[in-house]
Tab-separated table of C-alpha atoms in Angstrom:
chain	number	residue	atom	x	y	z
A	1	UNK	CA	-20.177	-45.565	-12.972
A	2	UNK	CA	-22.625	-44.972	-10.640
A	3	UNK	CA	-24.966	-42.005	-9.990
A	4	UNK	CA	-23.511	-40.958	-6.442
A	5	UNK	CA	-20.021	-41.313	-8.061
A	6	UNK	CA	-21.118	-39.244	-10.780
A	7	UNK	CA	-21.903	-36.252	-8.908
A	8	UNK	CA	-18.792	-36.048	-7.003
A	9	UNK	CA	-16.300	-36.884	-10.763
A	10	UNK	CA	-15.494	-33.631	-12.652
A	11	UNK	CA	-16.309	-33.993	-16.474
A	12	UNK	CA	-13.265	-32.801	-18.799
A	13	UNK	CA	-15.050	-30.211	-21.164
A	14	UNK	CA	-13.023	-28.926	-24.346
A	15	UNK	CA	-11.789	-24.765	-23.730
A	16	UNK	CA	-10.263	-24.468	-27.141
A	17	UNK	CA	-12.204	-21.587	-29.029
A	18	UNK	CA	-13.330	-19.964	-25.520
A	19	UNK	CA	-11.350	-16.603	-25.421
A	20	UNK	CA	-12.992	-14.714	-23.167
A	21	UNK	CA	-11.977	-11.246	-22.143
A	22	UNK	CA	-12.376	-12.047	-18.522
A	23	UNK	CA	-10.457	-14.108	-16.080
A	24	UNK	CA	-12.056	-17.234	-15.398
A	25	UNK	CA	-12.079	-17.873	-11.461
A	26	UNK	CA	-9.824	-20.792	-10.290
A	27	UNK	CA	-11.285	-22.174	-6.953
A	28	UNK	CA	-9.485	-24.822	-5.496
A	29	UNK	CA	-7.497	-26.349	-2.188
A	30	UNK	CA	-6.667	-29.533	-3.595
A	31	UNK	CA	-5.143	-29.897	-6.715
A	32	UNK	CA	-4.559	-33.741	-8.039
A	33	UNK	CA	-1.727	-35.452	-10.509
A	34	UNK	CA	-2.060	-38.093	-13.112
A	35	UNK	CA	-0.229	-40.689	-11.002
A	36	UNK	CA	1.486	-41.306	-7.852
A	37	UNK	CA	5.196	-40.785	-9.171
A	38	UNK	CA	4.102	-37.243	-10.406
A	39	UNK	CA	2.572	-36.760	-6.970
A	40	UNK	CA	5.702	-37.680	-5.705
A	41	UNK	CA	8.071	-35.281	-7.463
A	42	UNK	CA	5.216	-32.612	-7.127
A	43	UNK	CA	8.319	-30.854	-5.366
A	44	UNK	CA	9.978	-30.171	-8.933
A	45	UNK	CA	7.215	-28.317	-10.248
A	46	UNK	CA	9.336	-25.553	-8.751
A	47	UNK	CA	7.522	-21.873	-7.810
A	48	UNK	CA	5.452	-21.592	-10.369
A	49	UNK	CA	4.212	-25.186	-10.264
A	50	UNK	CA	0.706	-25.805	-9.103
A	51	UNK	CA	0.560	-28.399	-5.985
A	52	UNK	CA	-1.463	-26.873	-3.498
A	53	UNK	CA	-4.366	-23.950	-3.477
A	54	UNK	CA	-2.440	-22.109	-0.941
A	55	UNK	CA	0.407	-21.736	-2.941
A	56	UNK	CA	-1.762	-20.419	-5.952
A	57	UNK	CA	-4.438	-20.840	-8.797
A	58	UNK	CA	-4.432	-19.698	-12.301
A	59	UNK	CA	-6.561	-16.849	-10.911
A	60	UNK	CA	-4.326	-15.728	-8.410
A	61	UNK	CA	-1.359	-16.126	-10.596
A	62	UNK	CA	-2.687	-13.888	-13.590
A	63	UNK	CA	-3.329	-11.083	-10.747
A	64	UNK	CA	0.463	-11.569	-9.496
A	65	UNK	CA	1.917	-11.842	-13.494
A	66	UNK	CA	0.039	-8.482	-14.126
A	67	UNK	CA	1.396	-6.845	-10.981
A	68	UNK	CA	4.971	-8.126	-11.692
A	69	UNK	CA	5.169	-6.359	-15.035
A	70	UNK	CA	4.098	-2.761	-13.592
A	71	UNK	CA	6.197	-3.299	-10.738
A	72	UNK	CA	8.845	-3.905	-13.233
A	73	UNK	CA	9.937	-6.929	-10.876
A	74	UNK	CA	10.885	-10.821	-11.134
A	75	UNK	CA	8.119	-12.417	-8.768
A	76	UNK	CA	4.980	-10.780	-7.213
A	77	UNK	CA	2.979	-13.004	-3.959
A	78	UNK	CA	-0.651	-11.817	-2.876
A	79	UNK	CA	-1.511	-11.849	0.728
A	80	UNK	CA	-4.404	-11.029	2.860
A	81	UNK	CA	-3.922	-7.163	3.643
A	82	UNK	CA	-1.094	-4.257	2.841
A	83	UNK	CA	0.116	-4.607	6.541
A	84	UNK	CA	0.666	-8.565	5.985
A	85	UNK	CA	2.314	-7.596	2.819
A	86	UNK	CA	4.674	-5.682	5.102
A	87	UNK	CA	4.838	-8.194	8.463
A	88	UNK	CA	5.684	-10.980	6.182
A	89	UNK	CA	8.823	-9.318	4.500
A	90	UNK	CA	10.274	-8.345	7.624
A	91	UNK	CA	9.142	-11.964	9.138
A	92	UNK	CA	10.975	-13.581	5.645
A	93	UNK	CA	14.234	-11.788	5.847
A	94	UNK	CA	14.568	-11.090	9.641
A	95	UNK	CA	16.050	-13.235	12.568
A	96	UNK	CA	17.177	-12.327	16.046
A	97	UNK	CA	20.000	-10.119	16.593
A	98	UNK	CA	19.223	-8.384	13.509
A	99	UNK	CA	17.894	-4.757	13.096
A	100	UNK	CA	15.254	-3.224	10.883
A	101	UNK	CA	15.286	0.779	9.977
A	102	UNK	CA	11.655	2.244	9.620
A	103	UNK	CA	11.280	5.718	8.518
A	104	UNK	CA	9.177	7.305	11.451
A	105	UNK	CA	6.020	8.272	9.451
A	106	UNK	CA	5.387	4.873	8.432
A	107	UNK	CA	1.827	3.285	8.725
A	108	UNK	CA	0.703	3.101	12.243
A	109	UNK	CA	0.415	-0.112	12.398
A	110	UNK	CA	3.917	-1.399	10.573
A	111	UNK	CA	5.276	0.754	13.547
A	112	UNK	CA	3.082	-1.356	16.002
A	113	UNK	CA	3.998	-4.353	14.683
A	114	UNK	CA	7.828	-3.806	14.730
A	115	UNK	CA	7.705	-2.336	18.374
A	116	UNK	CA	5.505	-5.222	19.643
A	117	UNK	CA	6.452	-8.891	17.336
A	118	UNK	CA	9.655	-8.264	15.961
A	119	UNK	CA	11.219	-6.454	19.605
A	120	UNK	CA	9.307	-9.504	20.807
A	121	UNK	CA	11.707	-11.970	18.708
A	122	UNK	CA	14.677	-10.135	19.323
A	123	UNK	CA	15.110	-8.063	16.320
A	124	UNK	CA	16.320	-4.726	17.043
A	125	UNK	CA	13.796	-1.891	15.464
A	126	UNK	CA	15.200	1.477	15.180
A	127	UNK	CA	13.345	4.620	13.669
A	128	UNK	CA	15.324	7.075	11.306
A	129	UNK	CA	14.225	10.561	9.766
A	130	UNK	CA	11.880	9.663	6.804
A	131	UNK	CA	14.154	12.997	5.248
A	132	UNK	CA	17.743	12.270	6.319
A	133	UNK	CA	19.779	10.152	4.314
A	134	UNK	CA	22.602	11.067	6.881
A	135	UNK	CA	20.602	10.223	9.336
A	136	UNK	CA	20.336	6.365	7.760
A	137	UNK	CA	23.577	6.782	7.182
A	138	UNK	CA	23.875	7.277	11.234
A	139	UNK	CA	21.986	4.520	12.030
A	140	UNK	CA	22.646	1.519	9.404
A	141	UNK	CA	25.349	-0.933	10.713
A	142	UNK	CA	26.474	-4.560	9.998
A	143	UNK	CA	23.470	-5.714	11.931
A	144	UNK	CA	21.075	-3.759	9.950
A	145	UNK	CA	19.162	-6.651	7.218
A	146	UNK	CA	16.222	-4.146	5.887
A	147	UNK	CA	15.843	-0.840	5.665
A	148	UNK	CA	12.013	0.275	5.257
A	149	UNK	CA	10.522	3.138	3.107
A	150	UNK	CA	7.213	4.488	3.163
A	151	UNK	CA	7.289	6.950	-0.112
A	152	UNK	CA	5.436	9.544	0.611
A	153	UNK	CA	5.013	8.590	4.261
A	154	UNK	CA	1.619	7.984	5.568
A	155	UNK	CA	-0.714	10.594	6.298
A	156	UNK	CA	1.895	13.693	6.590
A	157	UNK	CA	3.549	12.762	3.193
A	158	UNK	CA	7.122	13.177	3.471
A	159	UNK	CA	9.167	11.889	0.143
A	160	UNK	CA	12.122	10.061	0.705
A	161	UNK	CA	15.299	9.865	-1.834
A	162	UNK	CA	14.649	6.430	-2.612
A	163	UNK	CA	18.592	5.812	-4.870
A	164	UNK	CA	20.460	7.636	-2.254
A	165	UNK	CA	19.135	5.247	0.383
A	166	UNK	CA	19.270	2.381	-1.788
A	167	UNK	CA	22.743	3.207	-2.250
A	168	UNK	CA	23.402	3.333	1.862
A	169	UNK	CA	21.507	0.279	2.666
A	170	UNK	CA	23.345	-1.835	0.029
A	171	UNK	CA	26.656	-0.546	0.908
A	172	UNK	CA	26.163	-2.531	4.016
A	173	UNK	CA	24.554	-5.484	2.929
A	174	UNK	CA	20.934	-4.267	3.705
A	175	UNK	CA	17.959	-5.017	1.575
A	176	UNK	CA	15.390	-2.381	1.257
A	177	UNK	CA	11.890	-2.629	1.274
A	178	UNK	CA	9.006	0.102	0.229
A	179	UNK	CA	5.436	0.263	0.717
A	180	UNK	CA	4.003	2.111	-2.254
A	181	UNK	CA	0.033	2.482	-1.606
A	182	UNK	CA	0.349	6.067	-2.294
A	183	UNK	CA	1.165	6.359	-5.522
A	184	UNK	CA	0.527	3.011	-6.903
A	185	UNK	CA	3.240	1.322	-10.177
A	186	UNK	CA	1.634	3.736	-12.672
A	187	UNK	CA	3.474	6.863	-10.586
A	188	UNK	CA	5.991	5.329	-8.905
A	189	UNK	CA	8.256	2.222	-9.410
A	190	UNK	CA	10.526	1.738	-6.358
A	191	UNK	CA	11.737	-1.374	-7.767
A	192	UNK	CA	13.386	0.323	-11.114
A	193	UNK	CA	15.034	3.149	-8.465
A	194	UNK	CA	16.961	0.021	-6.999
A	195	UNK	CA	14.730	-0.916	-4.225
A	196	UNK	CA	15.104	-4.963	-3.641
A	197	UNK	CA	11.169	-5.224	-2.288
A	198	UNK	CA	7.963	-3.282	-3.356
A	199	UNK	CA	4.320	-3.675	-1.117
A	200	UNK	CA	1.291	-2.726	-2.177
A	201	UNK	CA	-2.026	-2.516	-0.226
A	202	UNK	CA	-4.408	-3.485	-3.574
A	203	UNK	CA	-7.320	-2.841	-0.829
A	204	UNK	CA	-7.167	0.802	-1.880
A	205	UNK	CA	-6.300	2.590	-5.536
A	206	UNK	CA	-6.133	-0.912	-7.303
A	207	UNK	CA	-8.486	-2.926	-6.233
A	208	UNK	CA	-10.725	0.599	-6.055
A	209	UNK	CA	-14.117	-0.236	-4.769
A	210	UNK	CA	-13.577	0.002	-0.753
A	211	UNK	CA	-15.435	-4.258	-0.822
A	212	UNK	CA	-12.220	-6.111	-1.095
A	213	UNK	CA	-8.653	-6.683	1.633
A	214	UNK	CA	-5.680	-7.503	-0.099
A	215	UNK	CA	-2.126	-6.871	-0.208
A	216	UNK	CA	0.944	-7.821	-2.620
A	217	UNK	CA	4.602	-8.278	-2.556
A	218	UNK	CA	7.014	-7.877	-5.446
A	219	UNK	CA	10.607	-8.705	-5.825
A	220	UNK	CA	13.336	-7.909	-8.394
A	221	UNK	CA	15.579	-10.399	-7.577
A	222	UNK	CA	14.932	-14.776	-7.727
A	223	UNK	CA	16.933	-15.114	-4.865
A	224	UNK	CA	14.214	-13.185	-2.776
A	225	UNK	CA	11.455	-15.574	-4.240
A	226	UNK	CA	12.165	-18.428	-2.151
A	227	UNK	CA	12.403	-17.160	1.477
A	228	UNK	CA	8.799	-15.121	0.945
A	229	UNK	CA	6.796	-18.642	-0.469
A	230	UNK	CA	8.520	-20.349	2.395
A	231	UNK	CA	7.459	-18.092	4.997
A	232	UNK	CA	4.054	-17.934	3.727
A	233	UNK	CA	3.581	-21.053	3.556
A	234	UNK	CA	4.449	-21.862	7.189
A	235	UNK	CA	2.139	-19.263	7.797
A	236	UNK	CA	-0.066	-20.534	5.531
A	237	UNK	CA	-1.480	-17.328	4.059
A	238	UNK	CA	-2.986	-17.376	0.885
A	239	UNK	CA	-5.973	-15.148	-0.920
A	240	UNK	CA	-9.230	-15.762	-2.467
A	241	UNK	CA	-9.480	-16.463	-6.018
A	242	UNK	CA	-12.480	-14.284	-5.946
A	243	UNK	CA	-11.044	-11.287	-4.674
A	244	UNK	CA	-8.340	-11.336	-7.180
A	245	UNK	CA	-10.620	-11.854	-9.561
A	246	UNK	CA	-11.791	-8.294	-8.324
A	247	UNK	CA	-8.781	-6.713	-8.334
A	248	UNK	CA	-8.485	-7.938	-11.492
A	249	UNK	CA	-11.459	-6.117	-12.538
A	250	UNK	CA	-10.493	-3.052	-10.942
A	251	UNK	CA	-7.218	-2.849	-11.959
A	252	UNK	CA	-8.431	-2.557	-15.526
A	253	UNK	CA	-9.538	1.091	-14.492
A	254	UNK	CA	-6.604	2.499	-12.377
A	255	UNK	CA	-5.740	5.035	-15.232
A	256	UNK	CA	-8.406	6.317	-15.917
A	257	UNK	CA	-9.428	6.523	-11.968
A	258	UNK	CA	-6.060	7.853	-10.784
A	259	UNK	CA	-6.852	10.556	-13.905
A	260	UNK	CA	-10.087	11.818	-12.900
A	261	UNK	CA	-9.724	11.838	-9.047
A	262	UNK	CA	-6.045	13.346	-9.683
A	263	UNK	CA	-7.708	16.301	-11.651
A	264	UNK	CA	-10.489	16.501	-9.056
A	265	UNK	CA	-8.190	17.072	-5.862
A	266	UNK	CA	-5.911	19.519	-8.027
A	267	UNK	CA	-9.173	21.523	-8.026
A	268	UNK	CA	-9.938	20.969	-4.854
A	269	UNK	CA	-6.632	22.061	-3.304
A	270	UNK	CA	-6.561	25.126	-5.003
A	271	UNK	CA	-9.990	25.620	-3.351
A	272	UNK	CA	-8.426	25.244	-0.184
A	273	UNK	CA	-5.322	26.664	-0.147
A	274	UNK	CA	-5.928	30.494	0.186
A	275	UNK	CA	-8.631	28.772	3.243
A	276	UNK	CA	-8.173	30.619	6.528
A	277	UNK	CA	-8.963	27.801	8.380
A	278	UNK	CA	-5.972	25.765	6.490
A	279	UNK	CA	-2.437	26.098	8.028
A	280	UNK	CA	-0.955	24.287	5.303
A	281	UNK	CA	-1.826	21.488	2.640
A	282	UNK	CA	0.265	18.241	2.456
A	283	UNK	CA	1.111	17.005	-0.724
A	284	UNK	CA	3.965	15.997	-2.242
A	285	UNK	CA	2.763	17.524	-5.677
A	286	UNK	CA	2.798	21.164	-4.442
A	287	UNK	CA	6.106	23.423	-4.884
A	288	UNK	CA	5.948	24.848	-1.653
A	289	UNK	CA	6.218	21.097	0.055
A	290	UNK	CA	9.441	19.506	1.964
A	291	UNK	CA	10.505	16.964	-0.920
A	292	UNK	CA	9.120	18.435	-4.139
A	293	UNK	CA	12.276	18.176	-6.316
A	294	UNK	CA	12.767	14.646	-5.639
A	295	UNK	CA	8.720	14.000	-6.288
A	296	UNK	CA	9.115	15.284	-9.863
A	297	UNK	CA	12.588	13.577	-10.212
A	298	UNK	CA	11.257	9.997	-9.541
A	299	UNK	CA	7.299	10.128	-9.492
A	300	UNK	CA	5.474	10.048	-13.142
A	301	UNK	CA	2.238	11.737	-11.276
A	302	UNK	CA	0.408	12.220	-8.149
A	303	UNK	CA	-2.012	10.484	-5.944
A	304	UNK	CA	-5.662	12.030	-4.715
A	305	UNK	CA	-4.904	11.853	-1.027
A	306	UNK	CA	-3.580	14.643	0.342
A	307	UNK	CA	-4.043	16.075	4.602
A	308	UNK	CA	-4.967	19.495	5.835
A	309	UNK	CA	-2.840	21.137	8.750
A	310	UNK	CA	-5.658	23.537	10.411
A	311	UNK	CA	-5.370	26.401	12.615
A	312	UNK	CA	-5.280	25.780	15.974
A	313	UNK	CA	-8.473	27.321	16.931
A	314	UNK	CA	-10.086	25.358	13.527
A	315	UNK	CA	-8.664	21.885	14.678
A	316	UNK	CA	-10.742	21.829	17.633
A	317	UNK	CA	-13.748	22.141	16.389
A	318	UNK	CA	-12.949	20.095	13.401
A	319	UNK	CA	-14.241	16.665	13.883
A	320	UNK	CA	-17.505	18.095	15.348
A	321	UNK	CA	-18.145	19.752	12.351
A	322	UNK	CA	-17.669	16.823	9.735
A	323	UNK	CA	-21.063	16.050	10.721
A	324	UNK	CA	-21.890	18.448	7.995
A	325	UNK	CA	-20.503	16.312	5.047
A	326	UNK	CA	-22.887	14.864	2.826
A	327	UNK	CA	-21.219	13.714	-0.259
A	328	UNK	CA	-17.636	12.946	1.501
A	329	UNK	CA	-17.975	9.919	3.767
A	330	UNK	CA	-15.931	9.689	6.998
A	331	UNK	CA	-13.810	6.417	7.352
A	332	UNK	CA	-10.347	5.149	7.239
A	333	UNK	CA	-8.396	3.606	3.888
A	334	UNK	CA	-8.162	5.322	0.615
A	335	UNK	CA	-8.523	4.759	-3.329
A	336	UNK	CA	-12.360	3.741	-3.570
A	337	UNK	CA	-14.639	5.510	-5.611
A	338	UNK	CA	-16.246	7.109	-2.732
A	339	UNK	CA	-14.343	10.379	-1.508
A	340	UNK	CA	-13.461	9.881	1.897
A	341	UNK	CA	-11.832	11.954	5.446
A	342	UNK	CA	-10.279	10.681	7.818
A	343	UNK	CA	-9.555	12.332	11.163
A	344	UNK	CA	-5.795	11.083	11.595
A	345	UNK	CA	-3.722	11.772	14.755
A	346	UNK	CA	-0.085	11.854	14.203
A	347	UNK	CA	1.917	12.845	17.479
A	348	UNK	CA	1.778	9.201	18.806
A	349	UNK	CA	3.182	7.916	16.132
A	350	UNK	CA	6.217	9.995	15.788
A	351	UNK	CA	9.407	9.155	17.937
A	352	UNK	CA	12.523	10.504	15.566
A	353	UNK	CA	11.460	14.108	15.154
A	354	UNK	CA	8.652	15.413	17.268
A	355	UNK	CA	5.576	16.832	15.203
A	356	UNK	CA	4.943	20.662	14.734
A	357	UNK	CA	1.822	21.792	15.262
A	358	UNK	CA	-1.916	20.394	16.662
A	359	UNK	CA	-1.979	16.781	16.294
A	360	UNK	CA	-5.113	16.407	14.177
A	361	UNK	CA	-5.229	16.193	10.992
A	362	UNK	CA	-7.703	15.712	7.647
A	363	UNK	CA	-6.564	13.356	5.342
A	364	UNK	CA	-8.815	13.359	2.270
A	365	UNK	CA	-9.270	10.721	-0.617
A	366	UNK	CA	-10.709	11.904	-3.195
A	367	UNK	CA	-13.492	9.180	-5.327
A	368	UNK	CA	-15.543	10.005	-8.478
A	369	UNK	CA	-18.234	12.103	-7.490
A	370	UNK	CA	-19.110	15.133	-9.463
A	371	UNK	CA	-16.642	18.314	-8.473
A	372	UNK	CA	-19.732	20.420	-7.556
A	373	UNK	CA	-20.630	18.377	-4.945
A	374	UNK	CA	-17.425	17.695	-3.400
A	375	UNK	CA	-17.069	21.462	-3.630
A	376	UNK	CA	-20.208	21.939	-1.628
A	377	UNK	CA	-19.043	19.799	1.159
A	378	UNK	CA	-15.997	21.541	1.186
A	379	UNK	CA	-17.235	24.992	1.874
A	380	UNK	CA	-20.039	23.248	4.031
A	381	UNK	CA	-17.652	22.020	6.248
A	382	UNK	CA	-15.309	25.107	6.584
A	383	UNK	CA	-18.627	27.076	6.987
A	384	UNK	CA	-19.620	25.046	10.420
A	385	UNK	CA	-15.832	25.518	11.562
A	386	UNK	CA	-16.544	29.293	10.772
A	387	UNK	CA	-19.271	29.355	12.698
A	388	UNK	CA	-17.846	27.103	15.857
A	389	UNK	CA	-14.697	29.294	15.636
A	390	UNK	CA	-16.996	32.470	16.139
A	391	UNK	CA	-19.085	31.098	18.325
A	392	UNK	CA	-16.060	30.239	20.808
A	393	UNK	CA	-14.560	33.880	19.896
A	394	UNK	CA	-17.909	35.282	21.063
């Protein structure tokens, strides 16, 4: 064989004996057969067959198998983001002439989405009370083919009785789908509450180092499997075997993460809750919020993002004054190591039930810096809205 041939031909090397603790990296857009009759039938190799790099590696398969079992599902797909994760169930199981329910404090941009693509493709989108179950129960009809949960919802956090409205949505032949980015499978398992269709947006509390984009999709039933590969791969979205390999390292840590930065914010909120400046703290975890009861009846813990309601006369001179954080960073997403907040409007992106109060507010994520730190940006902070607030008063 010659030396130019050489270079391009793979060598078979022997992997028996080489456990390693780590997940080797599977790179690969074409993948070749033995012969051409096995090419042929590659179509038999079935879902879990390997025939094309889009459709999976060994890699990206481990990531999914891992996710499947804490989902507590039958099938689990990767995609590019947590919002594809969402567009590409609706796009799967949606046609025109059929409607989709979205709980009004969904993600911004699911809500974009649905009011711009799907109205654009003829699928009716309707908005129901993330709180009302008779309110779904208004709503759903014959026409209705998913009906979508954000648990809690983004941002303001409002918990939604995930069995009751499985138990609606079924009734009339609706599936029901529910992004759970918040709370991650370790506190939450939509799937096991009778939810058909789980998301996840690994880009934040799994994945947990703010350098990766990636999304997943996990299904309890087979019968869901096919229409989601299908519409992927018309699509043709697929992820990185790198990045999983990322997640995969990241996921490794989620407990003990979730743990610390759990205990952290705990501290912090009680820091903040006797805060003049703070109208009210929203968090599913504490007994004074709209949907406790059903948190502790179907959530095995919390999540270290939680939003501050401020004064009136504190919310405008709020985002001026984050200028003052040092050890917080200001930016968008969650579930990194680095605390973040996030100046989040919400008014514009309510349409069932109109928003009480100013329309700012602070969500906060909190990393794994040390306490006395955060602490110190905490009272930092408050102390330039103190001042601000006097100055105006003056």
């Amino acid at each position: 064989m010659k030396d130019l041939t050489q270079c391009v031909l793979t060598p078979h090397v022997r992997t028996d004996g080489f456990d390693s603790l780590g997940v080797a990296t599977y790179r690969a857009s074409t993948i070749v057969f033995k012969n051409a009759e096995e090419y042929a039938r590659r179509g038999e190799r079935g879902h879990d067959g390997y025939s094309y790099g889009l459709y999976g590696t060994p890699t990206t398969r481990t990531l999914e198998e891992k996710l499947t079992a804490l989902e507590q599902g039958v099938r689990t797909f990767l995609v590019p983001s947590g919002q594809a994760a969402s567009s590409v169930l609706m796009l799967a199981f949606l046609s025109a002439g059929d409607k989709i329910l979205i709980a009004d404090s969904v993600y911004p941009p699911v809500r974009d989405f649905a009011n711009t693509d799907l109205a654009r493709f003829g699928i009716e989108v309707e908005f129901y009370d993330p709180t009302s179950v008779a309110d779904i129960e208004r709503r759903v009809d014959a026409k209705s083919k998913i009906v979508w949960c954000e648990s809690p919802g983004s941002t303001t956090m409002e918990v939604q009785d995930l069995p009751r409205i499985v138990q609606i949505a079924h009734r009339h032949g609706a599936l029901v789908g529910c992004d759970n980015t918040w709370a991650t499978p370790l506190n939450y398992k939509p799937l096991a509450l009778g939810a058909d269709m789980v998301t996840e947006g690994l880009t934040k509390f799994i994945s947990g180092h703010s350098d990766i984009l990636m999304g997943s999709i996990t299904v309890n039933n087979p019968d869901l499997i096919g229409p989601i590969r299908s519409t992927l791969g018309r699509l043709g979205v697929g992820t990185s075997p790198d990045d999983a390999t990322l997640v995969l390292r990241g996921i490794e840590t989620l407990g003990v993460r979730l743990a610390h930065s759990n205990r952290v914010a705990s501290v912090l909120i009680d820091l903040l809750k006797d805060n003049p400046h703070v109208a009210r703290i929203l968090s599913p975890a504490l007994p004074d919020s709209p949907g406790h009861e059903i948190w502790k009846r179907d959530f095995a813990g919390s999540s270290p993002v939680f939003s501050l309601q401020l004064t009136p006369e504190a919310t405008k001179h709020a985002s001026a004054a984050l200028d003052v954080l040092k050890t917080f960073a200001i930016g968008a997403s969650w579930g990194g190591t680095r605390s973040l907040i996030a100046p989040m409007s919400v008014k514009s992106n309510r349409t069932v039930r109109a928003w009480e109060g100013d329309d700012l507010l602070l969500r906060l994520s909190i990393g794994l810096e040390d306490i006395d730190d955060l602490k110190a940006d905490l009272v930092a902070l408050f102390g330039e809205i103190s001042s601000r607030t006097a100055g105006t008063l003056a």
